[in-house]
Coordinates of C-alpha atoms in Angstrom, one line a residue:
M12 CA 81.2 64.5 -107.1
A13 CA 79.3 67.6 -108.1
T14 CA 75.7 67.1 -109.4
K15 CA 74.3 69.1 -112.3
S16 CA 70.6 69.2 -112.8
Y17 CA 68.3 69.4 -115.8
D18 CA 64.6 68.9 -116.6
V19 CA 65.3 66.2 -119.2
V20 CA 68.4 64.2 -119.9
I21 CA 68.6 62.4 -123.2
I22 CA 71.2 59.6 -123.5
G23 CA 72.1 59.2 -127.2
S24 CA 72.0 61.6 -130.1
G25 CA 70.7 59.3 -132.8
V26 CA 67.2 59.3 -134.4
G27 CA 65.3 58.5 -131.2
G28 CA 67.0 60.8 -128.9
G29 CA 67.3 63.5 -131.5
A30 CA 63.6 63.4 -132.3
V31 CA 62.7 63.8 -128.6
A32 CA 65.2 66.7 -128.3
L33 CA 63.6 68.4 -131.3
Q34 CA 60.2 68.2 -129.8
L35 CA 61.4 69.7 -126.5
A36 CA 63.4 72.5 -128.3
G37 CA 61.9 75.9 -127.5
S38 CA 59.9 74.6 -124.6
G39 CA 61.7 76.4 -121.8
L40 CA 62.7 73.0 -120.3
R41 CA 66.4 72.5 -119.6
V42 CA 67.4 69.6 -121.9
L43 CA 70.7 67.9 -122.0
V44 CA 71.7 65.5 -124.7
L45 CA 74.6 63.1 -123.9
E46 CA 76.5 61.5 -126.7
R47 CA 79.4 59.1 -126.0
G48 CA 81.2 60.0 -129.2
P49 CA 82.6 63.2 -130.6
A50 CA 81.4 65.2 -133.6
L51 CA 82.5 63.4 -136.7
P52 CA 85.4 65.2 -138.2
R53 CA 85.0 66.6 -141.7
E54 CA 88.0 65.3 -143.6
A55 CA 89.0 63.7 -146.9
Q56 CA 88.8 60.3 -145.4
N57 CA 85.0 60.7 -145.1
W58 CA 84.7 59.7 -148.7
N59 CA 87.7 57.4 -149.0
A60 CA 86.6 53.7 -149.4
E61 CA 90.1 52.5 -148.2
S62 CA 89.7 54.5 -145.0
V63 CA 86.1 53.6 -144.3
F64 CA 86.1 49.9 -145.3
C65 CA 89.6 48.7 -145.0
E66 CA 91.1 50.7 -142.2
H67 CA 87.7 51.0 -140.4
R68 CA 88.7 54.6 -139.5
Y69 CA 85.3 55.4 -137.9
R70 CA 84.2 52.1 -136.5
T71 CA 84.4 51.6 -132.8
K72 CA 87.5 49.9 -131.5
E73 CA 85.7 48.4 -128.5
T74 CA 85.5 44.6 -128.2
W75 CA 82.2 42.7 -128.0
W76 CA 81.8 39.0 -127.7
A77 CA 79.5 36.5 -129.5
D78 CA 79.5 33.4 -127.2
G79 CA 83.3 33.2 -126.8
R80 CA 84.3 34.9 -130.1
A81 CA 85.7 38.4 -129.8
F82 CA 84.8 40.9 -132.5
H83 CA 84.6 44.6 -133.3
P84 CA 81.0 45.5 -134.0
G85 CA 79.8 47.7 -136.9
M86 CA 79.0 50.6 -134.5
F87 CA 79.8 54.2 -135.0
Y88 CA 79.9 56.5 -132.0
F89 CA 79.4 60.1 -133.1
V90 CA 77.0 62.9 -132.7
G91 CA 74.1 61.7 -134.9
G92 CA 74.8 58.0 -134.1
N93 CA 74.8 55.3 -136.7
T94 CA 72.8 57.5 -139.1
K95 CA 76.0 59.3 -140.0
F96 CA 76.7 56.1 -142.0
Y97 CA 73.3 54.9 -143.0
G98 CA 72.1 54.8 -146.5
S99 CA 69.3 57.5 -146.2
A100 CA 66.5 55.0 -146.7
M101 CA 63.3 56.1 -144.9
F102 CA 60.5 53.5 -145.1
R103 CA 57.3 53.4 -143.2
F104 CA 56.4 50.0 -141.8
R105 CA 53.5 48.4 -143.6
E106 CA 50.1 48.5 -141.9
Q107 CA 50.2 44.7 -141.4
D108 CA 53.6 45.0 -139.8
F109 CA 51.8 46.2 -136.6
E110 CA 49.6 43.1 -136.5
A111 CA 50.5 39.5 -135.6
L112 CA 51.8 37.9 -138.8
A113 CA 52.6 34.2 -139.5
H114 CA 56.0 33.5 -141.1
E115 CA 57.5 30.3 -142.2
G116 CA 59.7 30.4 -139.1
G117 CA 57.1 31.5 -136.5
V118 CA 54.9 34.4 -135.7
S119 CA 55.9 38.0 -135.8
P120 CA 54.0 39.5 -132.7
A121 CA 51.5 42.4 -132.8
W122 CA 52.5 45.8 -131.5
P123 CA 50.6 47.5 -128.7
I124 CA 49.8 50.3 -131.1
R125 CA 48.6 50.1 -134.7
Y126 CA 49.8 51.9 -137.8
A127 CA 47.1 54.6 -137.4
A128 CA 48.7 55.8 -134.1
L129 CA 52.0 56.5 -135.8
E130 CA 50.7 57.7 -139.2
P131 CA 50.7 61.4 -138.3
W132 CA 54.1 61.1 -136.8
Y133 CA 55.4 59.3 -139.9
T134 CA 54.1 62.3 -141.9
Q135 CA 55.9 64.7 -139.5
A136 CA 59.1 62.7 -139.6
E137 CA 59.1 62.7 -143.4
Q138 CA 58.8 66.5 -143.3
V139 CA 61.6 66.8 -140.7
F140 CA 64.0 64.6 -142.8
A141 CA 62.9 66.1 -146.1
V142 CA 62.2 62.6 -147.5
R143 CA 62.0 62.2 -151.2
G144 CA 59.6 59.6 -152.7
L145 CA 56.5 59.1 -154.7
A146 CA 53.3 57.7 -153.1
G147 CA 51.1 55.2 -155.0
Q148 CA 53.7 53.0 -156.5
D149 CA 54.6 50.6 -153.7
P150 CA 52.0 47.7 -153.8
T151 CA 52.3 47.3 -150.0
E152 CA 52.2 51.0 -149.2
P153 CA 50.1 51.9 -146.1
P154 CA 47.6 54.7 -146.0
R155 CA 49.0 58.2 -146.0
S156 CA 47.5 61.5 -144.9
A157 CA 49.9 63.5 -147.0
P158 CA 52.2 63.0 -150.0
Y159 CA 56.0 62.8 -149.6
P160 CA 57.3 66.4 -149.0
H161 CA 59.7 66.2 -152.0
A162 CA 59.7 64.4 -155.4
P163 CA 61.8 61.3 -155.6
V164 CA 65.4 61.1 -156.6
P165 CA 65.3 60.2 -160.3
H166 CA 66.9 57.0 -161.6
E167 CA 70.2 57.2 -163.3
P168 CA 70.1 55.8 -166.9
L169 CA 71.1 52.2 -166.2
L170 CA 68.6 51.9 -163.3
A171 CA 65.8 53.4 -165.4
Q172 CA 66.4 50.5 -167.9
I173 CA 66.4 48.0 -165.0
E174 CA 63.1 49.5 -163.7
Q175 CA 61.5 48.8 -167.1
R176 CA 62.8 45.3 -167.1
L177 CA 61.3 44.7 -163.7
R178 CA 58.0 46.0 -164.9
A179 CA 58.2 43.7 -167.9
Q180 CA 58.2 40.8 -165.4
G181 CA 54.9 42.0 -164.0
L182 CA 56.5 43.6 -160.9
Q183 CA 55.7 47.0 -159.4
P184 CA 59.1 48.6 -158.6
F185 CA 58.9 52.0 -156.9
F186 CA 61.1 54.9 -156.0
M187 CA 62.9 54.2 -152.7
P188 CA 62.2 56.9 -150.1
S189 CA 65.4 58.7 -149.4
A190 CA 66.5 61.5 -147.0
I191 CA 69.0 63.4 -149.1
D192 CA 69.1 67.2 -149.8
F193 CA 68.8 66.7 -153.6
G194 CA 67.5 69.1 -156.2
P195 CA 68.4 72.5 -157.8
T196 CA 68.9 74.2 -154.5
G197 CA 70.1 71.1 -152.6
Q198 CA 73.6 70.3 -151.3
C199 CA 73.7 66.7 -152.7
R200 CA 76.2 66.2 -155.5
R201 CA 74.8 62.7 -156.3
C202 CA 78.2 61.1 -155.5
A203 CA 78.9 57.5 -154.8
N204 CA 79.8 58.2 -151.1
C205 CA 76.4 58.0 -149.3
D206 CA 75.5 54.5 -148.2
A207 CA 78.0 53.5 -145.4
F208 CA 80.0 56.8 -145.7
P209 CA 79.6 60.0 -143.7
C210 CA 78.5 63.0 -145.8
M211 CA 81.1 65.7 -145.6
I212 CA 78.8 68.3 -147.2
D213 CA 75.8 67.6 -144.9
A214 CA 73.6 66.5 -147.8
K215 CA 72.4 63.3 -146.1
G216 CA 69.5 63.6 -143.7
D217 CA 71.0 62.1 -140.6
A218 CA 70.1 62.6 -137.0
E219 CA 72.7 65.3 -136.5
T220 CA 71.7 67.5 -139.4
R221 CA 68.0 67.0 -139.2
L222 CA 67.4 66.7 -135.4
I223 CA 70.3 67.7 -133.2
R224 CA 71.5 70.8 -134.9
P225 CA 67.9 72.3 -135.3
A226 CA 67.3 71.5 -131.6
L227 CA 70.5 73.2 -130.5
R228 CA 69.4 76.4 -132.2
H229 CA 67.1 76.8 -129.2
G230 CA 68.8 78.0 -126.0
N231 CA 67.1 75.4 -123.8
V232 CA 68.9 72.4 -125.5
E233 CA 72.5 71.5 -124.7
L234 CA 74.8 68.8 -126.1
W235 CA 77.7 67.1 -124.3
S236 CA 79.8 65.0 -126.6
E237 CA 82.3 62.4 -125.5
A238 CA 80.1 61.8 -122.5
F239 CA 79.7 58.1 -121.7
V240 CA 76.8 57.2 -119.3
D241 CA 78.1 54.4 -117.1
T242 CA 75.2 53.9 -114.7
L243 CA 71.7 55.1 -114.0
I244 CA 71.0 55.7 -110.3
T245 CA 67.5 55.2 -108.7
D246 CA 66.1 56.3 -105.4
A247 CA 66.0 53.7 -102.6
A248 CA 62.5 52.5 -103.6
G249 CA 63.7 52.0 -107.2
R250 CA 60.7 53.8 -108.7
K251 CA 62.5 56.9 -109.9
V252 CA 65.8 57.4 -111.7
V253 CA 67.5 60.3 -109.9
A254 CA 70.9 60.6 -111.7
A255 CA 73.2 59.4 -114.4
E256 CA 76.8 58.8 -113.7
V257 CA 78.8 60.1 -116.7
L258 CA 82.4 60.0 -117.8
C259 CA 82.7 63.2 -119.8
Q260 CA 86.1 63.8 -121.5
G261 CA 87.9 62.1 -118.7
K262 CA 86.0 63.7 -115.9
R263 CA 83.3 61.9 -113.9
E264 CA 80.0 63.8 -113.5
R265 CA 76.7 63.0 -111.8
I266 CA 73.7 64.5 -113.6
S267 CA 70.2 64.6 -112.1
A268 CA 67.0 65.2 -114.0
H269 CA 63.2 65.1 -113.7
T270 CA 63.0 62.8 -116.7
F271 CA 65.5 60.5 -118.4
V272 CA 65.2 59.4 -122.0
L273 CA 67.5 56.5 -123.0
S274 CA 68.3 56.4 -126.7
A275 CA 71.6 54.7 -127.0
G276 CA 70.6 52.0 -129.5
A277 CA 69.1 48.6 -128.9
I278 CA 72.3 46.9 -127.7
N279 CA 73.8 49.7 -125.6
S280 CA 70.4 50.8 -124.1
A281 CA 69.9 47.2 -122.9
A282 CA 73.5 47.0 -121.6
L283 CA 73.1 50.3 -119.6
L284 CA 69.9 49.0 -118.0
L285 CA 71.5 45.8 -117.1
R286 CA 74.7 47.5 -115.9
S287 CA 72.5 49.7 -113.6
A288 CA 71.2 46.8 -111.5
N289 CA 70.8 47.7 -107.8
P290 CA 69.2 46.0 -104.7
A291 CA 65.7 47.2 -105.7
H292 CA 66.3 45.9 -109.3
P293 CA 68.8 43.1 -109.1
R294 CA 68.2 42.0 -112.8
G295 CA 68.7 45.6 -114.0
L296 CA 66.5 48.6 -114.5
A297 CA 63.1 48.3 -116.3
N298 CA 63.5 44.5 -116.1
S299 CA 61.0 43.1 -113.7
S300 CA 59.6 41.3 -116.7
D301 CA 63.0 39.8 -117.5
V302 CA 62.8 41.0 -121.2
V303 CA 65.6 43.5 -121.1
G304 CA 68.3 42.3 -123.4
R305 CA 66.1 39.6 -124.9
H306 CA 64.4 39.4 -128.3
Y307 CA 67.3 40.9 -130.1
M308 CA 66.7 41.3 -133.9
T309 CA 68.7 42.8 -136.7
H310 CA 67.0 41.5 -139.9
N311 CA 68.1 38.6 -142.1
T312 CA 70.0 40.3 -144.9
S313 CA 72.1 39.5 -147.9
A314 CA 74.0 41.6 -150.4
L315 CA 73.5 40.6 -154.1
M316 CA 75.8 41.6 -156.9
A317 CA 74.1 41.4 -160.3
V318 CA 77.0 41.3 -162.8
H319 CA 77.0 41.7 -166.5
P320 CA 80.4 40.7 -167.8
F321 CA 80.3 43.2 -170.8
Q322 CA 78.5 46.2 -169.3
L323 CA 80.0 48.8 -166.9
N324 CA 77.9 50.4 -164.3
T325 CA 78.7 54.1 -164.0
T326 CA 75.8 54.8 -161.6
K327 CA 76.9 57.1 -158.8
F328 CA 73.8 57.2 -156.4
P329 CA 71.9 54.0 -156.9
K330 CA 69.6 54.0 -153.9
T331 CA 66.5 54.9 -155.9
L332 CA 64.7 51.6 -156.5
A333 CA 62.9 49.0 -154.5
V334 CA 60.6 46.0 -155.0
H335 CA 57.9 44.9 -152.5
D336 CA 55.8 42.5 -154.6
Y337 CA 56.7 39.6 -152.4
Y338 CA 56.9 41.3 -149.1
F339 CA 53.8 39.4 -147.9
G340 CA 54.4 36.3 -150.0
E341 CA 54.0 34.9 -153.5
G342 CA 50.8 33.9 -155.2
A343 CA 48.6 31.7 -153.0
D344 CA 51.4 31.3 -150.5
K345 CA 51.1 34.3 -148.2
T346 CA 54.2 33.5 -146.1
P347 CA 56.1 36.8 -146.1
L348 CA 59.4 36.9 -148.0
G349 CA 60.8 40.4 -147.7
S350 CA 62.0 43.5 -149.4
L351 CA 64.6 44.1 -152.3
Q352 CA 66.3 47.4 -152.5
L353 CA 69.3 48.9 -154.1
L354 CA 72.5 49.2 -152.2
G355 CA 75.1 52.0 -152.4
K356 CA 77.6 51.3 -155.2
I357 CA 80.0 48.6 -154.3
R358 CA 83.7 49.3 -155.0
E359 CA 86.8 47.1 -154.8
P360 CA 87.8 47.9 -151.2
M361 CA 84.4 46.8 -150.0
L362 CA 85.0 43.3 -151.4
R363 CA 88.3 42.6 -149.7
D364 CA 86.8 41.3 -146.5
P365 CA 84.2 39.0 -148.1
L366 CA 86.3 38.0 -151.1
P367 CA 90.0 38.0 -149.9
W368 CA 90.9 35.1 -152.1
L369 CA 90.1 36.8 -155.3
P370 CA 92.9 38.9 -157.0
K371 CA 92.4 42.6 -156.8
M372 CA 91.9 42.8 -160.6
V373 CA 89.0 40.4 -160.4
R374 CA 87.4 42.2 -157.5
T375 CA 87.7 45.5 -159.4
A376 CA 86.2 44.0 -162.5
L377 CA 83.2 42.6 -160.5
A378 CA 82.6 46.0 -158.8
D379 CA 82.8 47.9 -162.0
R380 CA 80.2 45.7 -163.7
S381 CA 77.8 45.0 -160.8
V382 CA 74.4 46.4 -159.9
D383 CA 74.2 46.0 -156.1
W384 CA 71.1 45.0 -154.2
Y385 CA 70.0 44.3 -150.6
A386 CA 67.6 41.5 -149.9
Q387 CA 66.0 41.8 -146.5
S388 CA 63.7 39.5 -144.5
E389 CA 62.1 39.6 -141.1
D390 CA 64.2 38.3 -138.2
L391 CA 61.7 37.0 -135.6
P392 CA 62.1 37.7 -131.9
H393 CA 63.3 34.9 -129.7
P394 CA 63.9 35.2 -125.9
D395 CA 67.3 33.5 -126.2
S396 CA 68.5 36.0 -128.7
R397 CA 69.9 38.5 -126.3
V398 CA 72.3 41.1 -125.0
T399 CA 74.1 40.2 -121.8
L400 CA 77.1 41.5 -119.9
R401 CA 80.3 39.5 -119.2
A402 CA 82.0 39.5 -115.9
D403 CA 84.4 42.1 -117.2
G404 CA 81.5 44.3 -118.2
A405 CA 81.9 43.7 -122.0
I406 CA 78.8 43.1 -124.1
N407 CA 78.0 39.6 -125.2
L408 CA 75.7 39.2 -128.1
H409 CA 73.9 35.9 -128.7
W410 CA 71.9 36.1 -132.0
H411 CA 69.4 33.2 -132.2
R412 CA 68.9 33.1 -135.9
S413 CA 65.3 32.7 -137.1
N414 CA 63.3 32.6 -140.3
L415 CA 66.4 31.6 -142.3
A416 CA 64.6 29.2 -144.6
S417 CA 62.3 32.0 -145.7
H418 CA 65.3 34.3 -146.2
R419 CA 67.0 31.7 -148.4
R420 CA 63.9 31.4 -150.5
W421 CA 63.7 35.1 -150.8
V422 CA 67.4 35.4 -151.9
A423 CA 66.8 32.6 -154.5
K424 CA 63.7 34.5 -155.8
C425 CA 65.7 37.8 -156.0
K426 CA 68.4 36.1 -158.0
S427 CA 65.9 34.9 -160.5
I428 CA 64.3 38.4 -160.7
L429 CA 67.7 40.0 -161.3
R430 CA 68.8 37.5 -163.9
A431 CA 65.6 38.3 -165.8
T432 CA 66.7 42.0 -165.9
G433 CA 69.7 40.9 -168.1
Y434 CA 72.3 40.1 -165.5
P435 CA 73.4 36.5 -165.9
I436 CA 75.7 36.4 -162.8
V437 CA 74.2 37.1 -159.4
L438 CA 76.5 36.6 -156.4
S439 CA 75.2 36.8 -152.8
S440 CA 76.7 37.1 -149.4
S441 CA 74.7 37.2 -146.1
F442 CA 75.5 39.4 -143.2
G443 CA 76.4 38.0 -139.8
T444 CA 76.5 38.9 -136.1
D445 CA 79.2 41.6 -136.5
V446 CA 76.8 43.7 -138.6
V447 CA 74.4 45.4 -136.2
S448 CA 72.9 48.1 -138.5
H449 CA 69.2 47.4 -137.8
Q450 CA 69.5 46.3 -134.2
C451 CA 66.1 46.3 -132.4
G452 CA 63.9 44.6 -129.9
T453 CA 65.8 44.4 -126.6
V454 CA 63.6 46.6 -124.5
R455 CA 60.2 45.9 -126.1
F456 CA 57.1 47.9 -125.4
G457 CA 53.7 46.4 -124.9
D458 CA 50.4 46.4 -123.0
D459 CA 51.4 43.9 -120.3
P460 CA 54.1 44.7 -117.7
Q461 CA 54.6 40.9 -117.3
T462 CA 55.8 40.5 -120.9
S463 CA 57.2 43.9 -121.8
A464 CA 59.6 46.5 -120.4
L465 CA 57.8 49.7 -121.7
D466 CA 54.3 50.9 -122.0
P467 CA 53.0 52.1 -125.5
L468 CA 54.6 55.5 -125.0
C469 CA 57.9 54.0 -124.2
K470 CA 57.9 54.7 -120.5
A471 CA 59.4 51.9 -118.3
W472 CA 56.7 50.1 -116.4
D473 CA 59.1 49.9 -113.4
H474 CA 60.0 53.5 -113.2
D475 CA 58.1 56.8 -113.1
N476 CA 60.5 58.9 -115.1
L477 CA 62.4 56.7 -117.5
Y478 CA 61.7 56.4 -121.2
V479 CA 63.5 54.3 -123.8
V480 CA 63.2 55.6 -127.3
D481 CA 65.3 53.8 -129.9
A482 CA 64.6 50.6 -131.9
S483 CA 64.9 48.6 -128.7
F484 CA 61.2 49.2 -128.2
F485 CA 60.3 47.2 -131.3
P486 CA 58.3 44.0 -130.6
S487 CA 59.1 42.9 -134.2
S488 CA 61.5 44.0 -136.9
A489 CA 59.3 43.9 -140.0
A490 CA 61.4 43.8 -143.3
V491 CA 62.2 47.4 -143.9
N492 CA 64.7 49.8 -142.5
P493 CA 63.8 51.0 -139.0
A494 CA 65.0 54.7 -139.0
L495 CA 61.7 56.4 -139.9
T496 CA 59.7 54.3 -137.4
V497 CA 62.1 55.3 -134.6
A498 CA 61.9 58.9 -135.7
A499 CA 58.1 58.8 -135.7
Q500 CA 57.8 57.3 -132.2
G501 CA 60.5 59.7 -131.0
L502 CA 58.4 62.6 -132.2
R503 CA 55.3 61.1 -130.6
V504 CA 57.0 60.5 -127.3
G505 CA 58.6 64.0 -127.3
H506 CA 55.2 65.6 -127.9
H507 CA 53.8 63.6 -125.0
L508 CA 56.6 64.6 -122.7
R509 CA 56.3 68.3 -123.7
H510 CA 52.5 68.6 -123.5
E511 CA 51.3 66.0 -121.0
V512 CA 54.2 65.1 -118.7
L513 CA 56.4 68.2 -118.3
Q514 CA 53.9 71.0 -118.5

């Protein structure tokens, strides 16, 4: 097997790996990005709800297991990773999210860094992703060193009315920060095909458009697609990763590098580390602490449909509004509840799986009259919530649910808020194990090698040249979308590699 050599090999082309690649672009270092999936095809089915939600055209066909139950996870393997299908939400974590925080179901642990360490990188990430928002409205907003780079996406008429009804309840709704290319010179057509759809006109700020493509404009960065990394190989002592064994478009390759950056997503990064066990590391790489694969989190989430039987909702791009008044609790009760934000517009094909018993006519009527929301609460880390490998090599996912009582209270509170905006019917449906959109926590970073896999700059304690930069490094999940935090840490780690490690 021939060995090819690079200075840096990045495994995964999502937000974490893409941010590192962008920081190394133009450095003179030979950088290779490995992506297991192809470039996503630009085709009519990109914006077809039947194709995306009913036929699962873009969802992986691989089988995972949940303690004996086989399922096809909500994973998308393409250049740009899962962000090809994300809803463009770009929230900073709150300042308190980096501290130990008591919840009804337990304690959310402190991070080894504080908000101030990431703040300049949050600012840079917002610039890179051209995030649209308005500072000063969110009651839980952390300190900022700069405003959003672009004005917020304005509310469509019906949502502007709902915003006023929320304010009439004494709430402080705010413009949801969004990474879309909107405005007089932008590509965005403000269509209904953003959240959970790929954008065929490149108007969504995903990892491919904002990170990978700009990095590839520099001659020192190379991308291999359809390149699945099977194993990481260490030297005999186990201190250094010397090569990655890769199946690339049917051909097996061995690639060596000075530094490896693993950014395959919290589940697949943990699986690769476990799969790479060797005599020096029998429990898997980076795993002397036995935390790799543990503390899996993916938020407690529910979709809510606020329905007015006599009012159609013609909104196309609804992801412009969020509510954080109860993020850290209600009144004297400072037990955190969560965030409420608008979902992409639900259409009838999206309701077939959750509501198969309803006639199509009824599902269509509901979708046409609903304003759709996303209630999100923190999922607390638990050592038994974990990613493991079956004997046949398949991924087994055991999600130890936590903090559910708090989430149920939050959903009930959200329903009362939405009814007060003039919607008498509010339906809810929670998401289960198969939905892995906000996966995090399986290769946590920390200050102590006994209780964490990575140091505060995401380098593995056990290895001199291995970094893990995706949401697997999160010690806690907070209650907002993780993409911007991954991007900020990716930019921070990439800067560290370029200027302090690989000079």
